[in-house]
mmCIF file of C-alpha atoms in Angstrom:
data_model
loop_
_atom_site.group_PDB
_atom_site.id
_atom_site.type_symbol
_atom_site.label_atom_id
_atom_site.label_comp_id
_atom_site.label_asym_id
_atom_site.label_seq_id
_atom_site.Cartn_x
_atom_site.Cartn_y
_atom_site.Cartn_z
ATOM 1 C CA MET A 975 -29.257 8.802 30.256
ATOM 2 C CA ALA A 976 -28.925 5.461 31.340
ATOM 3 C CA VAL A 977 -27.879 4.472 27.252
ATOM 4 C CA LYS A 978 -25.712 7.366 26.885
ATOM 5 C CA LYS A 979 -23.828 6.368 30.611
ATOM 6 C CA ALA A 980 -23.078 2.991 29.502
ATOM 7 C CA ALA A 981 -21.976 3.974 26.118
ATOM 8 C CA GLU A 982 -19.533 6.997 27.476
ATOM 9 C CA SER A 983 -18.334 4.520 30.033
ATOM 10 C CA PHE A 984 -17.746 1.721 27.010
ATOM 11 C CA SER A 985 -16.149 3.971 25.114
ATOM 12 C CA LYS A 986 -13.608 5.111 28.136
ATOM 13 C CA ALA A 987 -12.900 1.213 28.567
ATOM 14 C CA LEU A 988 -12.419 0.954 24.518
ATOM 15 C CA ALA A 989 -10.278 4.133 24.719
ATOM 16 C CA GLU A 990 -7.935 2.595 27.721
ATOM 17 C CA GLU A 991 -7.375 -0.762 25.909
ATOM 18 C CA VAL A 992 -6.769 0.852 23.286
ATOM 19 C CA GLN A 993 -3.907 3.423 24.491
ATOM 20 C CA ARG A 994 -2.430 -0.602 26.448
ATOM 21 C CA TRP A 995 -2.213 -2.310 23.188
ATOM 22 C CA GLY A 996 -0.620 0.482 21.648
ATOM 23 C CA ALA A 997 1.940 0.672 23.356
ATOM 24 C CA MET A 998 3.359 -2.661 23.338
ATOM 25 C CA LYS A 999 5.744 -3.726 20.904
ATOM 26 C CA GLN A 1000 5.069 -4.945 17.231
ATOM 27 C CA THR A 1001 6.932 -7.857 16.224
ATOM 28 C CA GLY A 1002 8.336 -7.392 12.244
ATOM 29 C CA VAL A 1003 8.565 -10.085 10.316
ATOM 30 C CA SER A 1004 10.425 -10.663 7.722
ATOM 31 C CA LEU A 1005 9.821 -12.192 3.407
ATOM 32 C CA ARG A 1006 11.841 -14.809 4.023
ATOM 33 C CA TYR A 1007 9.967 -16.222 7.445
ATOM 34 C CA MET A 1008 6.815 -15.876 5.616
ATOM 35 C CA MET A 1009 8.109 -17.941 2.741
ATOM 36 C CA GLU A 1010 9.632 -20.694 4.806
ATOM 37 C CA PHE A 1011 7.055 -20.711 7.912
ATOM 38 C CA GLY A 1012 4.187 -20.882 4.764
ATOM 39 C CA ALA A 1013 6.071 -23.491 2.696
ATOM 40 C CA ARG A 1014 4.000 -26.442 5.225
ATOM 41 C CA PRO A 1015 0.755 -24.717 5.743
ATOM 42 C CA THR A 1016 -0.300 -27.622 8.289
ATOM 43 C CA GLU A 1017 -3.059 -27.645 10.847
ATOM 44 C CA LYS A 1018 -0.712 -26.680 13.488
ATOM 45 C CA ASN A 1019 1.418 -24.314 11.484
ATOM 46 C CA LEU A 1020 -1.919 -21.972 10.773
ATOM 47 C CA LEU A 1021 -2.881 -22.149 14.259
ATOM 48 C CA ILE A 1022 0.248 -20.723 15.579
ATOM 49 C CA SER A 1023 0.197 -18.073 12.583
ATOM 50 C CA ALA A 1024 -3.841 -17.296 13.924
ATOM 51 C CA GLN A 1025 -2.624 -16.853 17.418
ATOM 52 C CA PHE A 1026 0.153 -14.688 16.362
ATOM 53 C CA LEU A 1027 -2.192 -12.954 14.448
ATOM 54 C CA HIS A 1028 -4.549 -12.548 17.376
ATOM 55 C CA LYS A 1029 -2.146 -10.910 19.742
ATOM 56 C CA GLU A 1030 0.024 -8.705 16.675
ATOM 57 C CA LEU A 1031 -2.666 -7.331 14.743
ATOM 58 C CA PRO A 1032 -3.949 -5.910 17.637
ATOM 59 C CA ILE A 1033 -1.068 -3.925 18.820
ATOM 60 C CA ARG A 1034 -0.816 -2.487 14.984
ATOM 61 C CA ILE A 1035 -4.696 -1.173 14.158
ATOM 62 C CA ALA A 1036 -4.364 0.216 18.212
ATOM 63 C CA ARG A 1037 -1.117 2.421 17.074
ATOM 64 C CA ARG A 1038 -3.268 3.528 14.256
ATOM 65 C CA ALA A 1039 -6.031 4.479 16.131
ATOM 66 C CA ILE A 1040 -3.993 6.547 18.279
ATOM 67 C CA GLU A 1041 -2.539 8.436 15.590
ATOM 68 C CA LEU A 1042 -5.782 8.974 14.125
ATOM 69 C CA GLU A 1043 -6.846 11.098 17.055
ATOM 70 C CA SER A 1044 -3.751 13.203 17.388
ATOM 71 C CA LEU A 1045 -3.000 14.578 13.863
ATOM 72 C CA PRO A 1046 -2.570 18.418 13.328
ATOM 73 C CA PHE A 1047 -4.482 21.224 11.539
ATOM 74 C CA GLY A 1048 -7.828 19.228 12.708
ATOM 75 C CA LEU A 1049 -7.269 16.463 10.260
ATOM 76 C CA SER A 1050 -8.786 14.384 12.918
ATOM 77 C CA GLU A 1051 -11.984 16.263 12.618
ATOM 78 C CA LYS A 1052 -12.459 15.661 9.077
ATOM 79 C CA PRO A 1053 -14.867 13.168 8.543
ATOM 80 C CA ALA A 1054 -13.289 11.353 6.013
ATOM 81 C CA VAL A 1055 -11.017 10.473 8.652
ATOM 82 C CA LEU A 1056 -13.112 10.087 11.644
ATOM 83 C CA LYS A 1057 -14.608 7.023 9.263
ATOM 84 C CA VAL A 1058 -11.126 5.776 9.095
ATOM 85 C CA ARG A 1059 -10.915 5.867 13.203
ATOM 86 C CA ASP A 1060 -14.020 4.314 13.274
ATOM 87 C CA TRP A 1061 -12.861 1.579 10.626
ATOM 88 C CA TYR A 1062 -10.071 0.912 12.945
ATOM 89 C CA LEU A 1063 -11.821 0.958 16.797
ATOM 90 C CA ASP A 1064 -14.575 -1.573 15.319
ATOM 91 C CA SER A 1065 -11.743 -3.823 13.991
ATOM 92 C CA PHE A 1066 -10.097 -3.541 16.758
ATOM 93 C CA ARG A 1067 -12.828 -4.247 18.740
ATOM 94 C CA ASP A 1068 -13.299 -7.243 17.022
ATOM 95 C CA LEU A 1069 -10.440 -8.902 17.264
ATOM 96 C CA ARG A 1070 -10.012 -8.109 21.442
ATOM 97 C CA SER A 1071 -13.799 -9.880 21.584
ATOM 98 C CA PHE A 1072 -12.671 -12.864 19.471
ATOM 99 C CA PRO A 1073 -11.723 -15.500 22.661
ATOM 100 C CA GLU A 1074 -8.400 -17.659 22.606
ATOM 101 C CA ILE A 1075 -8.269 -19.577 19.683
ATOM 102 C CA LYS A 1076 -7.461 -23.195 20.735
ATOM 103 C CA ASP A 1077 -8.185 -25.216 17.666
ATOM 104 C CA THR A 1078 -9.043 -26.006 13.484
ATOM 105 C CA SER A 1079 -12.159 -24.693 14.186
ATOM 106 C CA ASP A 1080 -11.478 -21.760 16.398
ATOM 107 C CA GLU A 1081 -8.306 -20.716 13.508
ATOM 108 C CA LEU A 1082 -11.246 -21.262 10.661
ATOM 109 C CA ALA A 1083 -13.726 -19.093 12.543
ATOM 110 C CA PHE A 1084 -10.470 -16.404 13.230
ATOM 111 C CA THR A 1085 -9.760 -16.692 9.125
ATOM 112 C CA GLU A 1086 -13.416 -15.747 8.540
ATOM 113 C CA MET A 1087 -13.271 -12.475 10.704
ATOM 114 C CA ILE A 1088 -10.226 -11.250 9.775
ATOM 115 C CA LYS A 1089 -10.746 -11.561 5.959
ATOM 116 C CA MET A 1090 -13.819 -9.380 6.740
ATOM 117 C CA ILE A 1091 -12.099 -6.775 8.414
ATOM 118 C CA LYS A 1092 -9.339 -7.083 5.715
ATOM 119 C CA VAL A 1093 -12.727 -5.744 3.266
ATOM 120 C CA ARG A 1094 -14.204 -3.450 5.968
ATOM 121 C CA HIS A 1095 -10.304 -1.608 5.600
ATOM 122 C CA ASN A 1096 -10.379 -1.528 1.995
ATOM 123 C CA ASN A 1097 -11.561 2.023 0.995
ATOM 124 C CA VAL A 1098 -8.818 3.750 3.776
ATOM 125 C CA VAL A 1099 -6.525 5.054 0.854
ATOM 126 C CA PRO A 1100 -9.315 6.854 -0.885
ATOM 127 C CA ALA A 1101 -10.959 7.894 2.698
ATOM 128 C CA MET A 1102 -7.690 9.683 3.613
ATOM 129 C CA ALA A 1103 -7.188 10.802 0.956
ATOM 130 C CA LEU A 1104 -10.507 12.910 1.339
ATOM 131 C CA GLY A 1105 -9.816 13.586 4.865
ATOM 132 C CA VAL A 1106 -6.575 15.296 3.473
ATOM 133 C CA GLN A 1107 -8.497 16.897 0.071
ATOM 134 C CA GLN A 1108 -10.623 18.783 2.924
ATOM 135 C CA LEU A 1109 -8.371 19.514 4.686
ATOM 136 C CA LYS A 1110 -6.416 21.557 2.212
ATOM 137 C CA LYS A 1111 -9.695 23.351 1.441
ATOM 138 C CA ASP A 1112 -9.513 25.208 4.716
ATOM 139 C CA LEU A 1113 -5.627 25.929 5.057
ATOM 140 C CA ASN A 1114 -3.932 28.558 3.735
ATOM 141 C CA PRO A 1115 -1.665 28.152 0.700
ATOM 142 C CA LYS A 1116 1.182 29.637 1.518
ATOM 143 C CA ALA A 1117 1.403 27.325 4.346
ATOM 144 C CA VAL A 1118 1.282 24.620 2.348
ATOM 145 C CA PRO A 1119 4.896 22.557 1.712
ATOM 146 C CA THR A 1120 6.640 22.827 5.684
ATOM 147 C CA ASP A 1121 4.004 22.581 7.972
ATOM 148 C CA LEU A 1122 2.379 19.398 5.922
ATOM 149 C CA GLU A 1123 5.443 17.206 6.897
ATOM 150 C CA GLU A 1124 4.076 16.453 9.745
ATOM 151 C CA ILE A 1125 0.969 15.062 8.197
ATOM 152 C CA HIS A 1126 3.329 13.557 5.133
ATOM 153 C CA GLU A 1127 5.247 11.683 7.817
ATOM 154 C CA PHE A 1128 1.868 10.736 9.723
ATOM 155 C CA LEU A 1129 0.348 9.063 6.044
ATOM 156 C CA ASP A 1130 4.248 7.345 5.035
ATOM 157 C CA ARG A 1131 3.471 5.492 8.416
ATOM 158 C CA PHE A 1132 -0.007 5.049 8.805
ATOM 159 C CA TYR A 1133 0.086 3.784 4.601
ATOM 160 C CA MET A 1134 3.738 1.178 5.389
ATOM 161 C CA SER A 1135 1.983 -0.018 8.462
ATOM 162 C CA ARG A 1136 -1.536 -0.732 6.485
ATOM 163 C CA ILE A 1137 0.558 -2.523 3.892
ATOM 164 C CA GLY A 1138 1.954 -4.705 6.603
ATOM 165 C CA ILE A 1139 -1.364 -5.206 8.435
ATOM 166 C CA ARG A 1140 -2.584 -6.563 5.409
ATOM 167 C CA MET A 1141 0.636 -8.622 3.878
ATOM 168 C CA LEU A 1142 -0.095 -10.299 7.564
ATOM 169 C CA ILE A 1143 -3.861 -10.825 6.947
ATOM 170 C CA GLY A 1144 -3.503 -11.852 3.051
ATOM 171 C CA GLN A 1145 -0.658 -14.116 3.895
ATOM 172 C CA HIS A 1146 -2.988 -16.112 6.785
ATOM 173 C CA VAL A 1147 -5.661 -16.470 4.533
ATOM 174 C CA ALA A 1148 -4.224 -17.303 1.395
ATOM 175 C CA LEU A 1149 -1.997 -20.372 3.154
ATOM 176 C CA HIS A 1150 -5.874 -22.055 3.119
ATOM 177 C CA ASP A 1151 -5.690 -22.527 -0.034
ATOM 178 C CA ARG A 1152 -5.828 -25.928 -1.116
ATOM 179 C CA ASP A 1153 -4.911 -25.993 -4.373
ATOM 180 C CA PRO A 1154 -2.136 -22.929 -4.756
ATOM 181 C CA ALA A 1155 -0.876 -21.956 -7.499
ATOM 182 C CA PRO A 1156 2.979 -23.935 -9.101
ATOM 183 C CA GLY A 1157 5.463 -22.446 -6.605
ATOM 184 C CA CYS A 1158 3.637 -19.656 -4.681
ATOM 185 C CA ILE A 1159 3.368 -20.057 -0.875
ATOM 186 C CA GLY A 1160 0.219 -18.154 0.312
ATOM 187 C CA LEU A 1161 0.609 -14.618 -1.438
ATOM 188 C CA ILE A 1162 4.262 -14.984 -2.124
ATOM 189 C CA ASN A 1163 5.516 -16.526 -5.673
ATOM 190 C CA THR A 1164 8.247 -18.595 -4.974
ATOM 191 C CA ARG A 1165 9.026 -18.181 -9.005
ATOM 192 C CA MET A 1166 7.679 -14.491 -10.263
ATOM 193 C CA SER A 1167 8.895 -13.713 -13.137
ATOM 194 C CA PRO A 1168 9.393 -9.776 -13.406
ATOM 195 C CA MET A 1169 8.744 -9.458 -17.245
ATOM 196 C CA LEU A 1170 5.512 -10.996 -17.066
ATOM 197 C CA VAL A 1171 4.663 -9.068 -14.347
ATOM 198 C CA ALA A 1172 5.764 -5.816 -15.793
ATOM 199 C CA ARG A 1173 4.111 -6.863 -19.507
ATOM 200 C CA ALA A 1174 0.454 -7.479 -17.594
ATOM 201 C CA ALA A 1175 0.970 -3.906 -15.430
ATOM 202 C CA SER A 1176 1.850 -1.983 -19.141
ATOM 203 C CA GLU A 1177 -0.895 -3.655 -20.578
ATOM 204 C CA ASP A 1178 -3.460 -2.503 -18.030
ATOM 205 C CA ALA A 1179 -1.977 1.048 -17.930
ATOM 206 C CA ARG A 1180 -1.739 0.842 -21.937
ATOM 207 C CA SER A 1181 -5.768 0.305 -21.909
ATOM 208 C CA MET A 1182 -6.284 2.811 -19.216
ATOM 209 C CA CYS A 1183 -3.979 5.244 -21.029
ATOM 210 C CA LEU A 1184 -6.740 4.193 -24.461
ATOM 211 C CA ARG A 1185 -9.408 4.867 -22.447
ATOM 212 C CA GLU A 1186 -8.596 8.387 -21.162
ATOM 213 C CA TYR A 1187 -7.170 9.387 -24.633
ATOM 214 C CA GLY A 1188 -7.658 6.921 -27.602
ATOM 215 C CA SER A 1189 -3.794 5.984 -28.426
ATOM 216 C CA ALA A 1190 -1.181 5.233 -25.908
ATOM 217 C CA PRO A 1191 2.242 5.086 -26.851
ATOM 218 C CA GLU A 1192 4.132 1.517 -27.212
ATOM 219 C CA VAL A 1193 5.736 -0.014 -24.262
ATOM 220 C CA ASN A 1194 8.661 -2.297 -24.595
ATOM 221 C CA ILE A 1195 10.242 -4.422 -22.350
ATOM 222 C CA TYR A 1196 14.167 -5.761 -22.089
ATOM 223 C CA GLY A 1197 15.337 -8.588 -19.287
ATOM 224 C CA ASP A 1198 15.743 -12.340 -19.255
ATOM 225 C CA PRO A 1199 12.195 -13.933 -19.903
ATOM 226 C CA SER A 1200 13.405 -17.040 -18.084
ATOM 227 C CA PHE A 1201 14.563 -15.387 -14.834
ATOM 228 C CA THR A 1202 12.734 -15.366 -11.565
ATOM 229 C CA PHE A 1203 12.974 -14.568 -8.361
ATOM 230 C CA PRO A 1204 10.637 -14.824 -4.729
ATOM 231 C CA TYR A 1205 8.206 -11.454 -4.639
ATOM 232 C CA VAL A 1206 4.751 -10.579 -4.356
ATOM 233 C CA PRO A 1207 3.496 -10.476 -7.539
ATOM 234 C CA PRO A 1208 0.521 -7.817 -6.284
ATOM 235 C CA HIS A 1209 2.793 -5.333 -5.299
ATOM 236 C CA LEU A 1210 4.981 -5.284 -7.966
ATOM 237 C CA HIS A 1211 1.597 -5.739 -10.347
ATOM 238 C CA LEU A 1212 0.556 -1.732 -8.014
ATOM 239 C CA MET A 1213 4.054 -0.548 -8.594
ATOM 240 C CA MET A 1214 4.548 -1.133 -12.098
ATOM 241 C CA PHE A 1215 1.211 -0.107 -13.365
ATOM 242 C CA GLU A 1216 1.368 3.068 -11.591
ATOM 243 C CA LEU A 1217 5.014 3.992 -12.610
ATOM 244 C CA VAL A 1218 4.221 2.816 -16.442
ATOM 245 C CA LYS A 1219 0.915 4.691 -16.320
ATOM 246 C CA ASN A 1220 2.644 8.040 -15.564
ATOM 247 C CA SER A 1221 4.884 7.819 -18.006
ATOM 248 C CA LEU A 1222 2.102 6.792 -20.987
ATOM 249 C CA ARG A 1223 -0.052 9.994 -19.589
ATOM 250 C CA ALA A 1224 3.247 12.337 -20.057
ATOM 251 C CA VAL A 1225 4.437 10.666 -23.279
ATOM 252 C CA GLN A 1226 1.113 10.606 -24.639
ATOM 253 C CA GLU A 1227 0.232 14.892 -23.448
ATOM 254 C CA ARG A 1228 3.759 15.867 -24.973
ATOM 255 C CA PHE A 1229 3.335 14.070 -28.203
ATOM 256 C CA MET A 1230 -0.999 14.077 -28.486
ATOM 257 C CA ASP A 1231 -0.637 17.195 -30.791
ATOM 258 C CA SER A 1232 2.495 16.627 -32.972
ATOM 259 C CA ASP A 1233 3.362 14.957 -35.916
ATOM 260 C CA LYS A 1234 6.249 13.462 -34.900
ATOM 261 C CA ASP A 1235 6.538 9.449 -33.818
ATOM 262 C CA VAL A 1236 5.689 9.005 -30.283
ATOM 263 C CA PRO A 1237 8.920 6.968 -28.433
ATOM 264 C CA PRO A 1238 7.846 3.992 -26.911
ATOM 265 C CA ILE A 1239 8.118 4.016 -22.985
ATOM 266 C CA ARG A 1240 10.977 1.491 -22.436
ATOM 267 C CA ILE A 1241 11.105 -0.882 -19.067
ATOM 268 C CA ILE A 1242 14.690 -2.838 -18.396
ATOM 269 C CA VAL A 1243 14.743 -5.436 -15.396
ATOM 270 C CA ALA A 1244 17.804 -6.394 -14.179
ATOM 271 C CA ASP A 1245 19.209 -8.941 -12.045
ATOM 272 C CA GLY A 1246 21.743 -8.354 -9.577
ATOM 273 C CA ILE A 1247 23.084 -10.064 -6.402
ATOM 274 C CA GLU A 1248 21.248 -7.897 -3.711
ATOM 275 C CA ASP A 1249 18.832 -5.801 -5.622
ATOM 276 C CA VAL A 1250 16.271 -7.021 -8.657
ATOM 277 C CA THR A 1251 16.349 -3.317 -10.410
ATOM 278 C CA ILE A 1252 14.105 -2.539 -13.090
ATOM 279 C CA LYS A 1253 14.105 0.685 -14.891
ATOM 280 C CA ILE A 1254 10.894 2.524 -16.454
ATOM 281 C CA SER A 1255 12.431 5.048 -18.815
ATOM 282 C CA ASP A 1256 9.913 7.528 -20.741
ATOM 283 C CA GLU A 1257 10.505 10.812 -23.433
ATOM 284 C CA GLY A 1258 7.321 12.456 -21.577
ATOM 285 C CA GLY A 1259 9.067 15.638 -20.774
ATOM 286 C CA GLY A 1260 10.682 15.354 -17.481
ATOM 287 C CA ILE A 1261 9.437 17.312 -13.856
ATOM 288 C CA PRO A 1262 11.435 20.712 -13.549
ATOM 289 C CA ARG A 1263 14.124 20.116 -11.186
ATOM 290 C CA SER A 1264 12.276 21.971 -7.944
ATOM 291 C CA GLY A 1265 9.217 20.212 -8.523
ATOM 292 C CA LEU A 1266 11.103 17.212 -7.929
ATOM 293 C CA PRO A 1267 10.781 16.468 -4.415
ATOM 294 C CA LYS A 1268 7.066 17.685 -4.310
ATOM 295 C CA ILE A 1269 6.384 14.254 -6.520
ATOM 296 C CA PHE A 1270 6.392 11.946 -3.226
ATOM 297 C CA THR A 1271 3.985 13.831 -1.032
ATOM 298 C CA TYR A 1272 0.498 13.066 -0.397
ATOM 299 C CA LEU A 1273 -0.560 16.871 -1.884
ATOM 300 C CA TYR A 1274 0.774 16.694 -4.719
ATOM 301 C CA SER A 1275 -0.242 15.894 -8.458
ATOM 302 C CA THR A 1276 -0.245 17.026 -11.725
ATOM 303 C CA ALA A 1277 -3.131 14.985 -13.072
ATOM 304 C CA LYS A 1278 -6.790 16.637 -12.537
ATOM 305 C CA ASN A 1279 -8.142 15.599 -8.997
ATOM 306 C CA PRO A 1280 -10.965 12.515 -9.520
ATOM 307 C CA LEU A 1281 -11.687 12.770 -5.624
ATOM 308 C CA ASP A 1282 -14.956 13.632 -4.795
ATOM 309 C CA GLU A 1283 -17.946 12.761 -2.091
ATOM 310 C CA ASN A 1284 -18.738 9.597 -3.293
ATOM 311 C CA TYR A 1285 -15.771 7.187 -2.495
ATOM 312 C CA GLY A 1286 -17.747 4.616 -1.412
ATOM 313 C CA GLY A 1287 -16.974 1.358 -3.464
ATOM 314 C CA VAL A 1288 -13.807 2.879 -5.050
ATOM 315 C CA HIS A 1289 -11.431 -0.072 -6.340
ATOM 316 C CA GLU A 1290 -7.960 1.188 -5.044
ATOM 317 C CA GLY A 1291 -5.624 0.151 -7.829
ATOM 318 C CA VAL A 1292 -7.348 2.526 -10.366
ATOM 319 C CA THR A 1293 -7.977 5.328 -7.683
ATOM 320 C CA MET A 1294 -4.934 5.737 -6.429
ATOM 321 C CA ALA A 1295 -3.630 7.026 -10.035
ATOM 322 C CA GLY A 1296 -5.490 10.239 -9.714
ATOM 323 C CA TYR A 1297 -5.293 11.594 -6.508
ATOM 324 C CA GLY A 1298 -1.138 12.107 -6.027
ATOM 325 C CA TYR A 1299 -0.935 8.658 -4.242
ATOM 326 C CA GLY A 1300 0.885 6.658 -6.667
ATOM 327 C CA LEU A 1301 4.083 7.145 -6.069
ATOM 328 C CA PRO A 1302 4.536 7.616 -2.476
ATOM 329 C CA ILE A 1303 2.459 4.753 -1.861
ATOM 330 C CA SER A 1304 4.819 2.565 -4.376
ATOM 331 C CA ARG A 1305 7.715 3.948 -2.761
ATOM 332 C CA LEU A 1306 6.152 2.465 0.104
ATOM 333 C CA TYR A 1307 5.319 -0.944 -1.533
ATOM 334 C CA ALA A 1308 8.996 -0.802 -2.735
ATOM 335 C CA ARG A 1309 10.691 -0.254 1.123
ATOM 336 C CA TYR A 1310 8.143 -2.292 2.356
ATOM 337 C CA PHE A 1311 10.207 -5.411 1.395
ATOM 338 C CA GLY A 1312 13.723 -3.793 1.955
ATOM 339 C CA GLY A 1313 14.134 -2.139 -1.866
ATOM 340 C CA ASP A 1314 13.018 1.454 -2.873
ATOM 341 C CA LEU A 1315 12.257 3.796 -5.566
ATOM 342 C CA GLN A 1316 13.791 6.331 -7.267
ATOM 343 C CA ILE A 1317 13.007 9.224 -9.795
ATOM 344 C CA ILE A 1318 15.667 10.649 -11.990
ATOM 345 C CA SER A 1319 14.403 13.849 -14.548
ATOM 346 C CA MET A 1320 15.754 15.685 -17.501
ATOM 347 C CA GLU A 1321 13.825 18.373 -17.866
ATOM 348 C CA GLY A 1322 12.064 18.916 -21.740
ATOM 349 C CA TYR A 1323 13.406 15.435 -22.089
ATOM 350 C CA GLY A 1324 11.473 12.690 -20.155
ATOM 351 C CA THR A 1325 12.065 10.900 -16.808
ATOM 352 C CA ASP A 1326 13.623 7.772 -15.466
ATOM 353 C CA ALA A 1327 12.127 5.712 -12.419
ATOM 354 C CA TYR A 1328 14.540 3.163 -10.533
ATOM 355 C CA LEU A 1329 13.103 0.389 -8.779
ATOM 356 C CA HIS A 1330 15.053 -2.161 -6.449
ATOM 357 C CA LEU A 1331 13.515 -4.758 -5.258
ATOM 358 C CA SER A 1332 15.419 -6.578 -2.577
ATOM 359 C CA ARG A 1333 16.512 -10.293 -3.694
ATOM 360 C CA LEU A 1334 17.677 -11.332 -0.314
ATOM 361 C CA GLY A 1335 13.982 -11.125 1.406
ATOM 362 C CA ASP A 1336 15.961 -10.647 4.897
ATOM 363 C CA SER A 1337 15.016 -7.362 5.413
ATOM 364 C CA GLN A 1338 12.385 -6.911 8.541
ATOM 365 C CA GLU A 1339 9.315 -5.135 7.543
ATOM 366 C CA PRO A 1340 9.415 -1.784 8.821
ATOM 367 C CA LEU A 1341 7.312 -1.116 12.101
ATOM 368 C CA PRO A 1342 5.839 2.838 11.884
#
């Protein structure tokens, strides 16, 4: 009985602290700031960075934990969502119980801890997807489109915040690399070639298509191979992989039983003054206009749903593909550094995806 009482008062104290931190103001950072600050990863700068994260991460994590408690339609009670909430509470507790960071040995211990936090949250996307699937099973199918707007907006905020948390942790951890690749400041490559990333992502998507269908359309890439700009290569790779994979699937399924030549997917990289724009064009038959608003919701996928109860150990990059999260999450990655993603379709012909990436790096990260 005493143990139960202690647990209750502990969780009450934790809940109060989460509320208090969740009410504090978040501080956004820009790509440019991360580059300038990280250009000299001295012990002093790493200490400043750790002290900033020690205060910033609990605020961001507390905000998400609070939202996870009060989702509509009983989504908060779904087992998968409860698991995610527990991960957030554990991470909040870890951060808050970590003592003040005063010197390099504190900073190194803190860095190890936030690495662990990042690993703990690896499966948040598939777990939340599972929760939404569990909810969809319970809901009246007629209730789906408008009533779920609230859930869609929550997931946009939730995943955008997650991108920010992972970027901040990943950047701090990467600044400890004693031997960074040329031009790299933490996770940011100051001389990233969009052509190279597009080629690597296309190859990955084609090998997935080959595994699934036994063949894959060609991908042709046009642009200046020597052009580079500062960006986070894993973010671009994730978006390109997703978009090329969708195009490959559409073309492959349209021409599977056809005698016609399979048309290639075309990628064009354009370097403007404000934006780098990458267009991915396919002749996969397009999307009906009535279906276009749905493609950015978290409750729609044209693919078969590979999700089941066993989402332990899922690799985010690949599974994101199958359950209709690829496009909305790719758009969040684009918007995180001030870009965007637009899809234009010609039903009966094909689809063009325009991925806009901001070149200026000045835009502050969005703070949901």
